CSV table of C-alpha atoms and ligand atoms in Angstrom, one decimal:
chain,number,residue,atom,x,y,z
B,1,UNK,CA,-18.0,18.7,6.1
B,2,UNK,CA,-20.6,19.3,3.4
B,3,UNK,CA,-23.4,21.3,5.0
B,4,UNK,CA,-26.7,19.5,4.7
B,5,UNK,CA,-28.7,22.7,5.4
B,6,UNK,CA,-31.4,23.4,2.5
B,7,UNK,CA,-31.4,27.1,2.8
B,8,UNK,CA,-28.6,29.2,2.1
B,9,UNK,CA,-28.5,32.8,1.5
B,10,UNK,CA,-25.6,35.1,0.0
B,11,UNK,CA,-25.4,38.6,1.4
B,12,UNK,CA,-24.4,41.6,-0.5
B,13,UNK,CA,-22.6,39.5,-3.3
B,14,UNK,CA,-22.2,41.6,-6.8
B,15,UNK,CA,-25.1,39.8,-9.1
B,16,UNK,CA,-23.7,39.5,-12.8
B,17,UNK,CA,-25.8,38.2,-15.5
B,18,UNK,CA,-25.8,38.6,-19.1
B,19,UNK,CA,-27.7,41.6,-18.3
B,20,UNK,CA,-27.5,42.5,-15.1
B,21,UNK,CA,-25.1,43.5,-12.7
B,22,UNK,CA,-26.0,44.6,-8.8
B,23,UNK,CA,-25.4,44.6,-5.4
B,24,UNK,CA,-28.3,42.0,-3.7
B,25,UNK,CA,-28.9,39.0,-1.2
B,26,UNK,CA,-29.5,35.5,-2.8
B,27,UNK,CA,-31.7,33.2,-1.2
B,28,UNK,CA,-31.6,29.5,-2.3
B,29,UNK,CA,-34.2,27.4,-1.1
B,30,UNK,CA,-34.7,23.7,-1.9
B,31,UNK,CA,-32.0,23.7,-4.8
B,32,UNK,CA,-33.5,26.9,-6.5
B,33,UNK,CA,-32.7,30.0,-6.5
B,34,UNK,CA,-35.8,31.3,-4.5
B,35,UNK,CA,-35.8,35.6,-3.3
B,36,UNK,CA,-33.6,37.7,-4.8
B,37,UNK,CA,-33.8,41.1,-2.8
B,38,UNK,CA,-32.2,43.7,-0.3
B,39,UNK,CA,-31.5,42.5,3.3
B,40,UNK,CA,-33.4,39.8,3.3
B,41,UNK,CA,-34.4,38.1,6.7
B,42,UNK,CA,-35.1,34.4,6.5
B,43,UNK,CA,-35.6,32.4,9.9
B,44,UNK,CA,-35.0,28.7,10.9
B,45,UNK,CA,-32.0,26.9,10.0
B,46,UNK,CA,-30.0,29.2,7.4
B,47,UNK,CA,-26.2,29.0,6.2
B,48,UNK,CA,-25.0,32.4,5.5
B,49,UNK,CA,-22.4,33.5,3.6
B,50,UNK,CA,-21.1,36.8,3.3
B,51,UNK,CA,-20.4,37.7,-0.5
B,52,UNK,CA,-19.4,41.5,0.2
B,53,UNK,CA,-16.5,41.9,-2.9
B,54,UNK,CA,-17.4,38.8,-5.0
B,55,UNK,CA,-19.2,38.2,-8.0
B,56,UNK,CA,-21.8,36.4,-7.6
B,57,UNK,CA,-22.1,34.5,-11.1
B,58,UNK,CA,-24.9,31.9,-12.4
B,59,UNK,CA,-22.6,28.4,-12.4
B,60,UNK,CA,-20.6,28.2,-15.8
B,61,UNK,CA,-22.3,26.2,-18.8
B,62,UNK,CA,-19.6,24.0,-20.5
B,63,UNK,CA,-20.9,22.6,-23.7
B,64,UNK,CA,-18.4,20.8,-24.8
B,65,UNK,CA,-16.4,18.6,-23.1
B,66,UNK,CA,-15.1,14.9,-23.6
B,67,UNK,CA,-14.8,12.7,-20.4
B,68,UNK,CA,-14.1,9.0,-20.8
B,69,UNK,CA,-14.5,9.4,-24.8
B,70,UNK,CA,-13.1,7.3,-26.7
B,71,UNK,CA,-11.2,8.9,-29.7
B,72,UNK,CA,-9.9,6.6,-32.1
B,73,UNK,CA,-8.2,3.8,-30.5
B,74,UNK,CA,-7.6,6.0,-27.4
B,75,UNK,CA,-9.9,7.1,-24.1
B,76,UNK,CA,-10.0,10.3,-22.8
B,77,UNK,CA,-7.9,10.7,-19.2
B,78,UNK,CA,-11.1,12.3,-17.2
B,79,UNK,CA,-13.1,10.3,-16.0
B,80,UNK,CA,-17.0,11.3,-15.6
B,81,UNK,CA,-16.1,11.6,-11.7
B,82,UNK,CA,-12.4,13.7,-12.1
B,83,UNK,CA,-13.8,15.4,-15.2
B,84,UNK,CA,-16.7,17.0,-13.5
B,85,UNK,CA,-15.0,17.4,-10.2
B,86,UNK,CA,-11.9,19.8,-12.1
B,87,UNK,CA,-15.5,21.2,-13.9
B,88,UNK,CA,-16.6,22.5,-10.4
B,89,UNK,CA,-13.5,23.9,-9.2
B,90,UNK,CA,-13.5,26.0,-11.9
B,91,UNK,CA,-16.8,27.2,-11.5
B,92,UNK,CA,-18.8,25.2,-14.0
B,93,UNK,CA,-21.7,23.2,-12.6
B,94,UNK,CA,-23.4,21.7,-16.0
B,95,UNK,CA,-21.1,19.9,-18.9
B,96,UNK,CA,-22.3,18.1,-22.1
B,97,UNK,CA,-20.6,15.5,-23.0
B,98,UNK,CA,-21.0,13.2,-25.9
B,99,UNK,CA,-22.7,9.8,-26.5
B,100,UNK,CA,-20.7,8.0,-29.5
B,101,UNK,CA,-22.9,6.1,-31.8
B,102,UNK,CA,-20.3,3.6,-32.6
B,103,UNK,CA,-20.6,1.1,-35.6
B,104,UNK,CA,-22.8,-1.5,-33.8
B,105,UNK,CA,-25.3,0.8,-31.6
B,106,UNK,CA,-27.8,3.2,-32.3
B,107,UNK,CA,-27.9,7.0,-30.7
B,108,UNK,CA,-30.1,5.3,-28.2
B,109,UNK,CA,-27.9,2.7,-27.3
B,110,UNK,CA,-25.5,5.6,-27.0
B,111,UNK,CA,-27.4,7.4,-25.0
B,112,UNK,CA,-28.2,4.9,-22.3
B,113,UNK,CA,-24.3,3.2,-22.7
B,114,UNK,CA,-23.3,6.6,-21.3
B,115,UNK,CA,-25.9,7.4,-19.2
B,116,UNK,CA,-24.7,4.2,-17.4
B,117,UNK,CA,-21.3,5.0,-16.9
B,118,UNK,CA,-21.9,8.7,-15.9
B,119,UNK,CA,-24.9,8.0,-13.4
B,120,UNK,CA,-22.7,7.3,-10.7
B,121,UNK,CA,-20.0,9.5,-11.1
B,122,UNK,CA,-20.7,13.0,-12.2
B,123,UNK,CA,-20.4,15.6,-9.4
B,124,UNK,CA,-22.2,18.5,-11.7
B,125,UNK,CA,-25.1,18.1,-13.7
B,126,UNK,CA,-24.7,17.0,-17.1
B,127,UNK,CA,-26.2,16.5,-20.4
B,128,UNK,CA,-25.2,14.4,-23.9
B,129,UNK,CA,-24.9,15.3,-27.1
B,130,UNK,CA,-25.1,12.3,-29.6
B,131,UNK,CA,-21.9,11.9,-31.9
B,132,UNK,CA,-23.8,10.5,-35.4
B,133,UNK,CA,-21.7,8.9,-37.8
B,134,UNK,CA,-23.9,6.6,-39.5
B,135,UNK,CA,-27.6,8.0,-40.6
B,136,UNK,CA,-30.7,5.7,-42.2
B,137,UNK,CA,-34.2,5.6,-41.7
B,138,UNK,CA,-33.8,3.6,-38.1
B,139,UNK,CA,-31.2,6.2,-37.2
B,140,UNK,CA,-33.1,9.5,-37.9
B,141,UNK,CA,-36.4,7.4,-35.8
B,142,UNK,CA,-33.9,7.1,-33.2
B,143,UNK,CA,-32.6,10.9,-33.4
B,144,UNK,CA,-36.2,11.9,-33.0
B,145,UNK,CA,-37.3,9.6,-30.2
B,146,UNK,CA,-33.8,11.0,-28.3
B,147,UNK,CA,-35.3,14.7,-29.0
B,148,UNK,CA,-38.8,14.2,-28.1
B,149,UNK,CA,-38.4,11.5,-25.2
B,150,UNK,CA,-34.7,11.2,-23.8
B,151,UNK,CA,-34.5,15.2,-23.2
B,152,UNK,CA,-31.2,14.9,-26.1
B,153,UNK,CA,-31.9,17.4,-28.7
B,154,UNK,CA,-28.5,18.3,-30.0
B,155,UNK,CA,-25.9,15.8,-32.3
B,156,UNK,CA,-22.6,16.4,-33.3
B,157,UNK,CA,-21.3,15.1,-36.8
B,158,UNK,CA,-18.2,15.5,-38.1
B,159,UNK,CA,-16.6,16.7,-41.4
B,160,UNK,CA,-13.3,15.2,-40.8
B,161,UNK,CA,-11.7,12.0,-39.7
B,162,UNK,CA,-12.5,9.9,-42.5
B,163,UNK,CA,-13.2,6.3,-41.8
B,164,UNK,CA,-13.6,6.9,-37.9
B,165,UNK,CA,-16.5,9.6,-37.5
B,166,UNK,CA,-16.6,11.4,-40.7
B,167,UNK,CA,-19.9,11.7,-42.2
B,168,UNK,CA,-20.6,12.5,-45.6
B,169,UNK,CA,-22.8,15.6,-46.7
B,170,UNK,CA,-25.7,13.9,-48.0
B,171,UNK,CA,-26.2,12.4,-43.9
B,172,UNK,CA,-25.7,15.7,-42.6
B,173,UNK,CA,-28.1,17.3,-44.5
B,174,UNK,CA,-30.3,15.1,-43.7
B,175,UNK,CA,-30.1,15.3,-39.9
B,176,UNK,CA,-29.8,19.1,-40.1
B,177,UNK,CA,-33.9,18.6,-42.0
B,178,UNK,CA,-34.9,16.4,-39.5
B,179,UNK,CA,-33.5,17.8,-36.1
B,180,UNK,CA,-33.8,21.4,-37.4
B,181,UNK,CA,-37.6,20.9,-38.1
B,182,UNK,CA,-37.8,19.4,-34.6
B,183,UNK,CA,-36.2,22.0,-32.7
B,184,UNK,CA,-33.1,20.6,-32.0
B,185,UNK,CA,-29.3,21.6,-32.9
B,186,UNK,CA,-26.7,19.8,-35.1
B,187,UNK,CA,-23.5,21.1,-33.9
B,188,UNK,CA,-20.7,20.4,-36.5
B,189,UNK,CA,-17.1,20.1,-36.8
B,190,UNK,CA,-16.0,21.6,-40.0
B,191,UNK,CA,-13.0,20.4,-41.7
B,192,UNK,CA,-12.8,19.0,-45.2
B,193,UNK,CA,-11.6,15.4,-43.9
B,194,UNK,CA,-10.1,14.0,-47.3
B,195,UNK,CA,-8.0,16.5,-48.0
B,196,UNK,CA,-6.8,16.6,-44.7
B,197,UNK,CA,-5.9,12.9,-44.9
B,198,UNK,CA,-4.1,13.4,-48.3
B,199,UNK,CA,-1.9,16.3,-47.0
B,200,UNK,CA,-1.3,13.4,-44.0
B,201,UNK,CA,-0.5,10.6,-46.2
B,202,UNK,CA,1.7,13.3,-47.9
B,203,UNK,CA,3.9,14.4,-45.0
B,204,UNK,CA,4.5,10.9,-43.6
B,205,UNK,CA,5.8,10.1,-47.2
B,206,UNK,CA,8.2,13.0,-46.9
B,207,UNK,CA,9.2,12.3,-43.4
B,208,UNK,CA,7.5,14.2,-41.4
B,209,UNK,CA,6.8,12.5,-38.8
B,210,UNK,CA,7.0,15.2,-35.6
B,211,UNK,CA,3.9,16.7,-33.9
B,212,UNK,CA,3.8,19.8,-35.7
B,213,UNK,CA,2.8,18.6,-39.0
B,214,UNK,CA,-0.5,18.0,-37.4
B,215,UNK,CA,-1.0,22.2,-37.7
B,216,UNK,CA,0.8,22.0,-41.0
B,217,UNK,CA,-1.6,19.4,-42.3
B,218,UNK,CA,-4.6,20.9,-41.1
B,219,UNK,CA,-5.0,24.2,-42.8
B,220,UNK,CA,-7.2,27.1,-41.8
B,221,UNK,CA,-8.3,27.0,-45.3
B,222,UNK,CA,-9.9,23.8,-45.0
B,223,UNK,CA,-11.8,24.8,-41.9
B,224,UNK,CA,-13.0,27.6,-43.9
B,225,UNK,CA,-14.1,25.3,-47.1
B,226,UNK,CA,-16.0,23.3,-44.7
B,227,UNK,CA,-17.9,26.0,-42.6
B,228,UNK,CA,-18.7,27.1,-45.9
B,229,UNK,CA,-20.4,23.9,-46.9
B,230,UNK,CA,-21.7,23.3,-43.8
B,231,UNK,CA,-23.5,26.7,-44.1
B,232,UNK,CA,-24.8,26.1,-47.3
B,233,UNK,CA,-26.5,22.7,-46.5
B,234,UNK,CA,-28.2,24.1,-43.5
B,235,UNK,CA,-29.4,27.2,-45.2
B,236,UNK,CA,-31.1,24.4,-48.0
B,237,UNK,CA,-32.6,22.2,-45.0
B,238,UNK,CA,-33.4,25.3,-43.5
B,239,UNK,CA,-32.2,24.4,-40.5
B,240,UNK,CA,-30.1,26.3,-37.5
B,241,UNK,CA,-26.7,25.1,-37.5
B,242,UNK,CA,-23.9,25.8,-34.5
B,243,UNK,CA,-20.2,25.0,-35.2
B,244,UNK,CA,-17.8,23.7,-32.8
B,245,UNK,CA,-14.5,25.1,-32.0
B,246,UNK,CA,-14.2,27.7,-34.3
B,247,UNK,CA,-10.5,28.6,-34.5
B,248,UNK,CA,-9.4,30.6,-37.1
B,249,UNK,CA,-11.0,33.6,-39.8
B,250,UNK,CA,-11.2,31.2,-42.5
B,251,UNK,CA,-13.7,29.8,-40.8
B,252,UNK,CA,-15.5,32.6,-39.3
B,253,UNK,CA,-15.8,34.7,-41.7
B,254,UNK,CA,-18.5,32.3,-43.2
B,255,UNK,CA,-20.2,32.5,-40.3
B,256,UNK,CA,-20.5,36.9,-40.1
B,257,UNK,CA,-21.4,36.6,-43.5
B,258,UNK,CA,-24.0,34.0,-43.4
B,259,UNK,CA,-25.2,35.5,-40.1
B,260,UNK,CA,-25.7,38.7,-41.5
B,261,UNK,CA,-27.7,37.6,-44.8
B,262,UNK,CA,-30.1,36.0,-41.8
B,263,UNK,CA,-29.1,32.4,-42.1
B,264,UNK,CA,-29.3,31.0,-38.3
B,265,UNK,CA,-26.0,29.9,-37.9
B,266,UNK,CA,-24.2,30.0,-34.3
B,267,UNK,CA,-20.7,29.6,-33.0
B,268,UNK,CA,-17.8,28.7,-30.3
B,269,UNK,CA,-14.6,29.5,-29.9
B,270,UNK,CA,-12.1,28.0,-27.5
B,271,UNK,CA,-10.1,29.7,-24.7
B,272,UNK,CA,-6.9,28.4,-26.5
B,273,UNK,CA,-7.4,29.8,-29.7
B,274,UNK,CA,-7.3,32.8,-27.4
B,275,UNK,CA,-4.8,31.8,-25.2
B,276,UNK,CA,-1.9,31.0,-28.0
B,277,UNK,CA,-0.9,31.1,-31.3
B,278,UNK,CA,0.7,28.4,-33.6
B,279,UNK,CA,4.1,30.5,-33.0
B,280,UNK,CA,4.1,26.8,-30.5
B,281,UNK,CA,5.0,24.9,-33.0
B,282,UNK,CA,8.2,25.8,-34.2
B,283,UNK,CA,10.5,23.4,-33.7
B,284,UNK,CA,10.3,19.3,-33.7
B,285,UNK,CA,10.1,18.7,-30.3
B,286,UNK,CA,8.1,15.8,-28.9
B,287,UNK,CA,6.5,18.3,-26.5
B,288,UNK,CA,4.5,19.9,-29.0
B,289,UNK,CA,2.0,17.0,-28.4
B,290,UNK,CA,0.3,19.0,-25.8
B,291,UNK,CA,-0.9,22.1,-28.4
B,292,UNK,CA,-2.2,18.9,-31.0
B,293,UNK,CA,-5.9,19.9,-30.9
B,294,UNK,CA,-8.3,19.9,-33.8
B,295,UNK,CA,-8.3,22.1,-35.3
B,296,UNK,CA,-5.0,23.3,-34.5
B,297,UNK,CA,-4.1,27.1,-33.0
B,298,UNK,CA,-3.9,29.7,-35.9
B,299,UNK,CA,-1.6,32.3,-36.5
B,300,UNK,CA,-1.8,35.2,-34.0
B,301,UNK,CA,-3.5,37.3,-36.8
B,302,UNK,CA,-6.8,35.1,-36.0
B,303,UNK,CA,-7.2,36.5,-32.6
B,304,UNK,CA,-8.4,39.9,-33.2
B,305,UNK,CA,-10.9,38.4,-35.3
B,306,UNK,CA,-12.1,36.1,-33.1
B,307,UNK,CA,-12.6,38.6,-29.9
B,308,UNK,CA,-14.1,41.0,-32.5
B,309,UNK,CA,-16.8,38.3,-33.0
B,310,UNK,CA,-17.4,37.2,-29.2
B,311,UNK,CA,-17.7,40.8,-28.6
B,312,UNK,CA,-20.2,41.5,-31.4
B,313,UNK,CA,-22.3,38.2,-31.1
B,314,UNK,CA,-20.7,36.9,-34.4
B,315,UNK,CA,-19.3,33.7,-32.0
B,316,UNK,CA,-21.8,32.9,-28.8
B,317,UNK,CA,-20.2,30.6,-26.8
B,318,UNK,CA,-17.1,29.9,-25.1
B,319,UNK,CA,-16.8,26.1,-24.5
B,320,UNK,CA,-13.6,24.3,-23.3
B,321,UNK,CA,-13.5,21.2,-26.0
B,322,UNK,CA,-11.8,19.4,-22.9
B,323,UNK,CA,-10.2,16.6,-24.6
B,324,UNK,CA,-7.7,15.5,-22.2
B,325,UNK,CA,-4.6,12.7,-22.9
B,326,UNK,CA,-1.8,12.4,-20.8
B,327,UNK,CA,1.9,13.4,-21.8
B,328,UNK,CA,3.7,10.8,-19.3
B,329,UNK,CA,3.4,7.2,-20.1
B,330,UNK,CA,1.8,5.7,-16.9
B,331,UNK,CA,0.4,9.1,-15.6
B,332,UNK,CA,-2.2,7.3,-13.2
B,333,UNK,CA,-2.0,4.1,-15.0
B,334,UNK,CA,-2.8,5.6,-18.4
B,335,UNK,CA,-0.6,4.3,-21.3
B,336,UNK,CA,-0.1,5.2,-24.9
B,337,UNK,CA,-1.6,8.8,-24.6
B,338,UNK,CA,0.2,11.8,-26.3
B,339,UNK,CA,2.8,9.1,-26.5
B,340,UNK,CA,1.1,7.1,-29.2
B,341,UNK,CA,2.4,9.3,-31.7
B,342,UNK,CA,6.0,10.0,-30.5
B,343,UNK,CA,7.0,9.0,-34.2
B,344,UNK,CA,4.1,9.8,-36.1
B,345,UNK,CA,2.4,12.8,-35.5
B,346,UNK,CA,-1.0,11.3,-36.8
B,347,UNK,CA,-1.2,8.9,-34.3
B,348,UNK,CA,-1.5,11.5,-31.5
B,349,UNK,CA,-4.6,11.8,-29.7
B,350,UNK,CA,-6.5,15.1,-30.5
B,351,UNK,CA,-7.1,17.1,-27.6
B,352,UNK,CA,-5.9,19.3,-24.7
B,353,UNK,CA,-7.4,20.0,-21.7
B,354,UNK,CA,-9.0,23.3,-19.9
B,355,UNK,CA,-12.3,22.4,-17.9
B,356,UNK,CA,-10.8,24.0,-14.8
B,357,UNK,CA,-9.0,26.8,-16.4
B,358,UNK,CA,-12.2,28.2,-18.5
B,359,UNK,CA,-13.8,31.1,-16.4
B,360,UNK,CA,-10.7,32.1,-15.2
B,361,UNK,CA,-8.3,32.3,-18.1
B,362,UNK,CA,-11.4,34.4,-19.4
B,363,UNK,CA,-11.7,36.6,-16.7
B,364,UNK,CA,-8.1,37.7,-17.0
B,365,UNK,CA,-7.6,37.7,-20.6
B,366,UNK,CA,-11.2,38.6,-21.6
B,367,UNK,CA,-12.3,40.8,-18.9
B,368,UNK,CA,-9.6,42.0,-17.1
B,369,UNK,CA,-7.8,43.0,-20.7
B,370,UNK,CA,-11.1,45.2,-21.2
B,371,UNK,CA,-12.0,42.8,-24.5
B,372,UNK,CA,-14.7,41.6,-23.2
B,373,UNK,CA,-17.6,43.1,-21.1
B,374,UNK,CA,-18.5,41.1,-17.3
B,375,UNK,CA,-22.3,40.6,-18.7
B,376,UNK,CA,-20.5,39.1,-21.8
B,377,UNK,CA,-18.6,36.8,-20.1
B,378,UNK,CA,-21.2,35.2,-18.3
B,379,UNK,CA,-23.6,35.1,-21.7
B,380,UNK,CA,-20.9,33.5,-23.4
B,381,UNK,CA,-20.0,30.8,-20.4
B,382,UNK,CA,-23.1,30.0,-19.3
B,383,UNK,CA,-26.6,32.0,-20.5
B,384,UNK,CA,-26.0,31.7,-24.0
B,385,UNK,CA,-24.9,27.7,-24.2
B,386,UNK,CA,-28.1,27.3,-22.1
B,387,UNK,CA,-30.1,28.8,-24.5
B,388,UNK,CA,-28.7,27.6,-27.4
B,389,UNK,CA,-28.8,23.8,-25.9
B,390,UNK,CA,-32.0,24.1,-24.4
B,391,UNK,CA,-31.2,24.7,-20.6
B,392,UNK,CA,-32.3,28.1,-20.0
B,393,UNK,CA,-33.6,29.0,-17.5
B,394,UNK,CA,-33.2,26.1,-15.2
B,395,UNK,CA,-29.4,27.0,-16.4
B,396,UNK,CA,-27.4,29.7,-17.1
B,397,UNK,CA,-28.6,32.5,-14.7
B,398,UNK,CA,-29.4,33.8,-11.8
B,399,UNK,CA,-33.5,34.2,-11.6
B,400,UNK,CA,-36.0,33.3,-9.0
B,401,UNK,CA,-36.8,29.9,-9.9
B,402,UNK,CA,-33.6,29.0,-11.5
B,403,UNK,CA,-31.5,26.2,-10.8
B,404,UNK,CA,-28.9,27.7,-7.3
B,405,UNK,CA,-26.1,26.8,-9.3
B,406,UNK,CA,-24.0,29.6,-8.1
B,407,UNK,CA,-20.3,31.0,-8.3
B,408,UNK,CA,-18.9,33.1,-5.8
B,409,UNK,CA,-15.9,34.9,-7.8
B,410,UNK,CA,-13.4,37.1,-6.1
B,411,UNK,CA,-12.4,39.5,-8.8
B,412,UNK,CA,-9.2,40.8,-7.1
B,413,UNK,CA,-7.6,37.5,-6.0
B,414,UNK,CA,-4.8,35.7,-8.6
B,415,UNK,CA,-3.5,32.8,-8.6
B,416,UNK,CA,-0.7,30.7,-11.0
B,417,UNK,CA,-1.9,27.6,-12.2
B,418,UNK,CA,0.0,24.2,-11.9
B,419,UNK,CA,-1.2,21.2,-13.1
B,420,UNK,CA,-0.9,19.2,-10.5
B,421,UNK,CA,-3.0,21.9,-8.4
B,422,UNK,CA,-6.0,21.0,-11.1
B,423,UNK,CA,-8.5,18.2,-10.5
B,424,UNK,CA,-8.4,16.3,-13.7
B,425,UNK,CA,-6.1,13.6,-14.4
B,426,UNK,CA,-4.2,15.4,-17.0
B,427,UNK,CA,-0.8,15.7,-16.4
B,428,UNK,CA,-0.5,18.8,-18.2
B,429,UNK,CA,-2.2,22.2,-18.5
B,430,UNK,CA,-1.1,24.6,-21.3
B,431,UNK,CA,-0.8,27.4,-18.7
B,432,UNK,CA,1.2,26.0,-16.6
B,433,UNK,CA,2.8,28.5,-14.3
B,434,UNK,CA,0.8,31.3,-15.8
B,435,UNK,CA,-0.7,33.9,-13.2
B,436,UNK,CA,-4.4,34.9,-13.8
B,437,UNK,CA,-6.5,37.2,-12.1
B,438,UNK,CA,-9.7,36.3,-10.3
B,439,UNK,CA,-10.4,32.9,-8.6
B,440,UNK,CA,-13.5,30.7,-8.0
B,441,UNK,CA,-14.1,30.9,-4.1
B,442,UNK,CA,-17.4,28.8,-3.8
B,443,UNK,CA,-20.0,27.0,-6.1
B,444,UNK,CA,-22.7,25.7,-5.5
B,445,UNK,CA,-24.8,22.8,-7.7
B,446,UNK,CA,-28.7,23.2,-7.1
B,447,UNK,CA,-27.9,24.9,-3.5
B,448,UNK,CA,-25.0,22.9,-1.6
B,449,UNK,CA,-22.0,24.1,-1.5
B,450,UNK,CA,-19.5,21.5,-3.3
B,451,UNK,CA,-16.5,24.0,-3.7
B,452,UNK,CA,-15.2,25.8,-0.2
B,453,UNK,CA,-11.8,27.2,-1.7
B,454,UNK,CA,-9.4,24.5,-2.2
B,455,UNK,CA,-11.7,22.3,-0.5
B,456,UNK,CA,-14.1,19.3,-1.9
B,457,UNK,CA,-17.2,19.1,-0.1
B,458,UNK,CA,-19.1,17.6,-3.2
B,459,UNK,CA,-19.6,14.0,-4.4
B,460,UNK,CA,-19.6,11.4,-7.2
B,461,UNK,CA,-23.2,10.8,-8.6
B,462,UNK,CA,-24.8,14.2,-7.3
B,463,UNK,CA,-24.7,15.4,-10.3
B,464,UNK,CA,-27.6,14.6,-12.4
B,465,UNK,CA,-28.8,13.8,-16.2
B,466,UNK,CA,-30.7,17.2,-17.4
B,467,UNK,CA,-33.4,16.7,-19.9
B,468,UNK,CA,-33.1,19.4,-22.2
B,469,UNK,CA,-36.0,21.3,-24.6
B,470,UNK,CA,-35.9,22.9,-27.6
B,471,UNK,CA,-32.9,25.0,-28.7
B,472,UNK,CA,-33.5,28.8,-28.4
B,473,UNK,CA,-31.7,30.0,-31.6
B,474,UNK,CA,-33.9,33.2,-32.0
W,1,LIG,O1,-8.7,17.6,-30.4
W,1,LIG,C1,-9.9,17.5,-30.4
W,1,LIG,N1,-10.6,18.8,-30.9
W,1,LIG,N2,-10.4,16.7,-30.0
W,1,LIG,C2,-11.8,16.1,-29.9
W,1,LIG,C3,-12.5,15.6,-30.7
W,1,LIG,C4,-13.2,16.8,-31.4
W,1,LIG,O2,-13.0,16.7,-32.4
W,1,LIG,O3,-13.7,17.9,-31.0
W,2,LIG,ZN1,-14.7,18.7,-33.3
W,3,LIG,ZN1,-14.4,18.3,-28.9
């Protein structure tokens, strides 16, 4: 049974934020962090939890998830309900999803439509980026309205997927100029879409239809080229820019150079680019469709550059790009997901799951392997995403007055990952059978205990839409 008490005292945990690391008691009252101190005495009806030996982390903030997203002819297999429950079990208490501007609706229509589906389902707090596919004077007016009146302050644009979501350079530039001036952020999917489409066409004409050609037709150099172009557009627009799912040093090197020049360029990578490399694409096996995400996995050599950038702040965020599609026909009723492309790799919906395993996988391969400090781990998975997308200090930290989104994490536990034990609708995980150190023990959303070990105490619809403010890019 969920606790109905509005006061909870977490005793003796090790509080880790982006900057601090100390043992303390944390008192949560009425949904907020009320007091942090030593040997706190609290009268009345209080739920007291002994967190000796556990880390007390801010709830994770995942600023790149696709729940119920229409991607080409397919819809991602997590609903707002299943995806946010999975997020919660993984220690993430805020997600930022996407509202897609279609051919027929405006950015404001897209926000309203997405909120209507999300409202009764979300189990953690959420916000939305708008995917802007078409720019004209009316769209720019809507974008301004969304920023100032709807609490939607970031907009994703695609340099890939011509004819579906790709925007031309002038449209991207117009958005950068306006959104930047208004204190928001344009997030860019940087790949040269028209050249990629040519390579795909040529591969298919040569009879290369198996999933591994997905990777071979999206070379890193085309991610690098688009990243460089995006940076120059942002420089001209005098606007900050954020690159999603950076996978390669080809892209990263332009980001590093631009930052060194003082251009406000920000970027995320995703756990799969740190966990796996392109050696998975070595056969023509259909199973490889699991690894068909965009950008594709890169050669192992790229990982050392990503880790270096994560340590030294050339990459500021690790988000999941959770974009799940089932492998098996008919799993939970989902049809023609990954298998849509069994005879033609270009029809495989792009994306992989990861919303529930972000914190634990990064704790294992980052913190435990000495590649990230604990503070940096928190900064990359909660604090900076909250700052860059206008959620801080409500979200992303443990501080008096912040939302009481708190994770109790056991650094000494370990777990073996199996898809059947996860909470996503997806029928696979890229981490199947892998043993990881660390475990999310308890999760609080605005002071409410929603995850208690394996027990789900949360509820669909208890998550709230969080209106966001200006980006804190500097
Ligand atoms: O493969 C991916 N990343 N699919 C989701 C769409 C996107 O580009 O983020
Ligand atoms: Zn993308
Ligand atoms: Zn994505």
